[in-house]
Coordinates of C-alpha atoms and ligand atoms in Angstrom, one line a residue:
M761 CA -2.6 12.5 1.1
Y762 CA 0.2 12.0 -1.7
K763 CA 2.4 15.1 -2.0
V764 CA 3.9 16.6 -5.3
A765 CA 7.7 18.1 -3.4
K766 CA 11.4 19.0 -4.1
I767 CA 14.4 17.9 -3.0
I768 CA 17.1 19.9 -3.7
F769 CA 20.9 18.2 -3.9
K770 CA 23.9 21.1 -3.5
P771 CA 27.2 18.7 -3.7
C772 CA 29.6 19.2 -1.7
K773 CA 32.8 21.5 -2.6
A774 CA 35.1 18.3 -3.2
Y775 CA 32.6 15.6 -4.6
V776 CA 33.3 14.9 -8.2
E777 CA 32.1 11.6 -8.7
D778 CA 29.3 11.3 -11.0
I779 CA 26.7 13.9 -9.1
A780 CA 23.6 12.5 -11.5
D781 CA 23.9 9.1 -11.1
T782 CA 24.2 9.4 -7.4
I783 CA 21.5 11.4 -6.8
D784 CA 19.4 8.9 -9.4
G785 CA 20.6 5.9 -7.2
I786 CA 19.6 8.3 -4.1
L787 CA 15.9 8.6 -5.4
A788 CA 15.8 5.1 -6.6
M789 CA 16.6 4.1 -2.4
L790 CA 13.8 6.5 -1.7
Y791 CA 12.0 5.0 -3.8
K792 CA 12.5 1.5 -2.0
T793 CA 12.0 2.7 2.0
G794 CA 8.8 3.9 0.7
Q795 CA 9.2 7.4 0.9
I796 CA 8.2 8.3 -3.1
S797 CA 6.7 6.8 -6.0
E798 CA 8.1 5.8 -9.1
G799 CA 8.8 8.0 -11.5
W800 CA 11.1 11.2 -10.8
S801 CA 13.1 13.8 -12.9
V802 CA 15.8 16.0 -12.1
E803 CA 17.0 19.2 -13.0
K804 CA 20.4 20.5 -13.6
H805 CA 21.1 23.8 -12.1
D806 CA 24.4 25.8 -11.8
Q807 CA 25.3 24.6 -8.6
T808 CA 22.4 22.4 -8.0
Y809 CA 20.2 19.6 -8.4
V810 CA 16.5 19.9 -8.3
A811 CA 14.5 16.3 -8.0
N812 CA 10.6 16.3 -8.9
V813 CA 8.9 13.7 -7.2
V814 CA 5.6 12.1 -5.5
T815 CA 6.1 11.5 -1.8
T816 CA 3.6 10.3 0.4
D817 CA 2.7 12.5 2.9
D818 CA 3.9 15.7 4.6
D819 CA 6.7 13.8 6.6
S820 CA 7.6 11.0 4.4
L821 CA 11.0 12.8 3.1
N822 CA 11.7 12.8 6.9
P823 CA 15.5 11.5 7.0
K824 CA 13.9 9.3 10.5
Y825 CA 12.6 7.0 7.7
Y826 CA 15.8 6.6 5.6
N827 CA 17.9 3.8 5.6
Q828 CA 21.2 3.0 6.0
Y829 CA 22.2 3.1 2.5
I830 CA 20.6 6.4 2.2
F831 CA 22.5 8.2 5.0
K832 CA 25.7 6.7 3.1
E833 CA 25.0 8.4 0.3
T834 CA 23.4 11.8 1.0
E835 CA 26.9 12.2 2.9
N836 CA 28.0 14.8 0.2
F837 CA 24.9 16.6 -0.1
D838 CA 23.4 19.2 1.6
M839 CA 19.6 18.4 1.0
E840 CA 16.7 20.1 1.4
T841 CA 13.0 19.4 0.7
Q842 CA 9.8 21.1 0.0
I843 CA 6.0 20.0 0.0
I844 CA 4.7 21.7 -3.1
C845 CA 1.3 20.7 -3.2
D846 CA -1.4 17.6 -3.3
D847 CA -1.0 15.2 -6.1
S848 CA -4.3 15.4 -7.7
T849 CA -4.5 12.0 -9.5
A850 CA -3.5 9.9 -6.3
S851 CA -6.0 8.7 -3.7
D852 CA -5.6 9.5 0.3
S853 CA -3.3 7.1 2.0
C854 CA -4.4 5.5 5.9
H855 CA -3.6 7.5 9.0
C856 CA -5.3 4.9 11.3
L857 CA -3.2 4.9 14.6
K858 CA -3.8 1.2 15.1
H859 CA -4.4 -1.8 12.4
S860 CA -6.4 -4.7 13.7
S861 CA -5.7 -6.6 10.1
Y862 CA -3.9 -6.0 6.7
I863 CA -4.3 -6.5 3.1
L864 CA -1.7 -7.4 0.8
A865 CA -3.0 -6.4 -2.5
V866 CA -1.5 -5.9 -5.4
E867 CA -3.7 -3.6 -7.8
P868 CA -2.5 -4.0 -11.7
Y869 CA -2.0 -0.2 -12.5
I870 CA -1.3 1.1 -9.1
S871 CA 2.3 1.2 -8.1
S872 CA 2.1 3.0 -4.7
S873 CA 1.3 0.4 -1.5
P874 CA -0.1 -2.9 -1.9
V875 CA -0.2 -2.9 1.7
I876 CA -4.0 -2.2 2.9
C877 CA -5.4 -0.9 6.2
G878 CA -8.2 -3.2 6.9
D879 CA -9.8 -0.9 9.2
C880 CA -10.4 2.3 6.4
G881 CA -9.3 0.3 3.3
K882 CA -6.8 2.8 2.3
E883 CA -3.1 1.9 1.5
I884 CA -0.4 2.2 4.0
P885 CA 3.1 3.7 2.9
L886 CA 5.4 1.2 3.0
Y887 CA 7.9 3.6 4.8
K888 CA 5.2 2.8 8.0
I889 CA 5.6 -1.2 7.6
P890 CA 8.8 -3.2 8.5
Y891 CA 11.0 -4.6 6.5
L892 CA 10.8 -8.3 6.0
Y893 CA 13.4 -10.4 6.4
E894 CA 17.0 -9.4 7.1
E895 CA 16.3 -6.2 4.4
K896 CA 16.9 -2.7 5.1
E897 CA 14.7 -1.4 2.3
H898 CA 11.0 -3.0 0.6
Y899 CA 12.8 -5.0 -1.8
T900 CA 11.0 -7.8 -1.9
I901 CA 7.4 -6.6 -1.5
L902 CA 8.1 -3.8 -4.5
N903 CA 9.5 -6.6 -6.5
F904 CA 6.6 -8.9 -6.3
Q905 CA 4.3 -5.9 -7.3
K906 CA 6.3 -5.2 -10.1
T907 CA 6.0 -9.2 -11.3
Y908 CA 2.4 -9.9 -10.1
Q909 CA 1.3 -6.5 -12.9
A910 CA 3.8 -7.7 -15.2
V911 CA 1.7 -11.2 -15.1
S912 CA -1.9 -8.8 -14.9
H913 CA -1.3 -7.0 -18.3
L914 CA -0.1 -10.1 -19.9
W915 CA -3.9 -11.2 -19.2
F916 CA -5.5 -8.2 -19.9
D917 CA -3.6 -8.2 -23.4
S918 CA -5.0 -11.6 -23.8
L919 CA -1.1 -13.1 -24.1
S920 CA -0.7 -16.6 -22.7
D921 CA -4.3 -16.4 -21.5
R922 CA -4.5 -20.0 -19.7
F923 CA -0.8 -19.3 -18.0
T924 CA -1.3 -15.5 -17.0
K925 CA -5.1 -16.4 -15.4
R926 CA -4.3 -19.5 -13.6
Q927 CA -1.1 -17.1 -12.0
I928 CA -3.4 -14.6 -10.8
T929 CA -6.9 -16.6 -9.9
D930 CA -5.1 -19.9 -8.6
F931 CA -4.4 -19.7 -4.8
D932 CA -1.9 -22.7 -5.8
S933 CA 0.0 -21.1 -8.7
Q934 CA 3.6 -20.0 -8.4
L935 CA 3.0 -16.3 -7.9
N936 CA 0.6 -16.3 -5.2
K937 CA 2.5 -18.8 -3.4
R938 CA 5.2 -16.4 -3.4
G939 CA 2.0 -13.2 -2.4
A940 CA 1.2 -16.3 0.3
D941 CA 5.4 -16.4 1.8
I942 CA 5.0 -12.7 2.0
R943 CA 1.8 -12.5 3.4
N944 CA 3.6 -15.0 6.0
E945 CA 6.5 -13.2 6.8
L946 CA 4.6 -9.7 7.0
E947 CA 2.2 -10.9 9.3
L948 CA 5.1 -12.0 12.1
K949 CA 6.3 -8.5 11.3
V950 CA 3.4 -6.8 12.0
D951 CA 1.7 -9.3 14.4
K952 CA -1.8 -8.8 13.3
P953 CA -3.7 -10.6 11.0
V954 CA -2.8 -10.1 7.2
Y955 CA -5.0 -11.4 4.2
Y956 CA -3.5 -12.0 1.2
L957 CA -6.3 -11.0 -1.7
L958 CA -6.7 -13.6 -4.1
R959 CA -8.7 -12.0 -7.6
N960 CA -11.7 -14.0 -8.6
P961 CA -11.8 -14.8 -12.5
I962 CA -13.1 -11.9 -14.5
G963 CA -14.9 -13.4 -17.2
G964 CA -16.3 -10.0 -18.8
W965 CA -19.5 -10.8 -20.3
F966 CA -18.3 -13.7 -22.0
E967 CA -20.1 -16.7 -21.0
F968 CA -21.4 -14.6 -17.7
E969 CA -22.8 -17.3 -15.6
K970 CA -20.0 -19.2 -15.3
N971 CA -17.2 -16.8 -15.4
N972 CA -18.7 -14.0 -12.9
E973 CA -19.8 -16.8 -10.4
S974 CA -19.6 -15.6 -6.5
L975 CA -17.5 -17.6 -4.1
K976 CA -19.3 -19.0 -1.6
A977 CA -16.3 -21.6 -0.4
C978 CA -12.9 -20.9 0.2
P979 CA -11.0 -22.2 -2.8
K980 CA -7.9 -23.6 -0.9
C981 CA -9.7 -25.4 1.9
G982 CA -13.4 -25.6 1.2
K983 CA -14.5 -23.9 4.5
E984 CA -17.1 -21.3 3.8
L985 CA -16.2 -17.5 3.9
A986 CA -17.0 -15.2 6.4
K987 CA -17.9 -11.2 5.9
F988 CA -14.5 -9.5 5.9
D989 CA -15.3 -6.9 9.5
G990 CA -13.5 -4.1 7.6
R991 CA -12.6 -2.4 4.4
Y992 CA -11.5 -3.2 0.8
A993 CA -12.2 -6.6 1.1
D994 CA -15.9 -8.4 1.2
K995 CA -15.2 -12.1 2.3
V996 CA -12.2 -13.9 4.1
C997 CA -10.9 -17.3 5.1
C998 CA -9.5 -16.5 8.4
D999 CA -7.9 -19.8 8.5
C1000 CA -5.7 -19.5 4.8
R1001 CA -5.8 -15.9 5.6
L1002 CA -7.1 -15.3 1.9
A1003 CA -9.4 -12.0 1.0
F1004 CA -11.8 -11.9 -1.6
I1005 CA -13.5 -9.1 -3.2
N1006 CA -17.3 -9.8 -4.1
G1007 CA -17.1 -13.1 -2.6
E1008 CA -20.7 -13.4 -2.6
Q1009 CA -23.2 -10.5 -3.3
E1010 CA -25.8 -10.8 0.5
Ligands
LIG811 ZN1 -6.5 3.1 8.1
LIG812 ZN1 -9.4 -21.6 3.6

């Protein structure tokens, strides 16, 4: 369960750098390792600074999840963390010990982890996911999430409808090809099947029959979609590693 937490920073005596900026930089790094969510505030007191954050679990602020940059930047601080309570607005995260599959699925309005456990259908905090490529933080996944959400917002606001709809729903769009590259790399790192969630066109009530047609075949290879033996997605193409929600109503 996501938690509301405090991180208390006490600068070492001789430390004269711009403390507020350094702390903000450390919090940005904790976001990139997947240890906290975006959107923090920092209180300034006489001798200390207190950051109010949302963290992903009881032990997710543990230094064992730091990367080398965080270790370096926190050298000049005595730090203490306190878990305050559950975050009432967050959903629970995955606590499965093993995952038989994963789904890479960016939700338009959810900024926590886009990596979903195929067994329980809940998100896996990014600090539990290996870094991709040669990275020392989750830069590529988080950057892709932001780009995907920006395109989604433009689509939902009906700005540049043809371009944005194609980016989200066409497997061959630049956005989805980037997602497929990340999926590929993630599968290499976790050594289990990883599916990329491809969204169906959402037509609402406009030309309902045409725009809400259930997918029966994979739009990429044309093979019949298989029922997904897990949670979160309904149908998958195992060959193309694509997943669909409501791909076909039973
Ligand atoms: Zn799970
Ligand atoms: Zn396919």
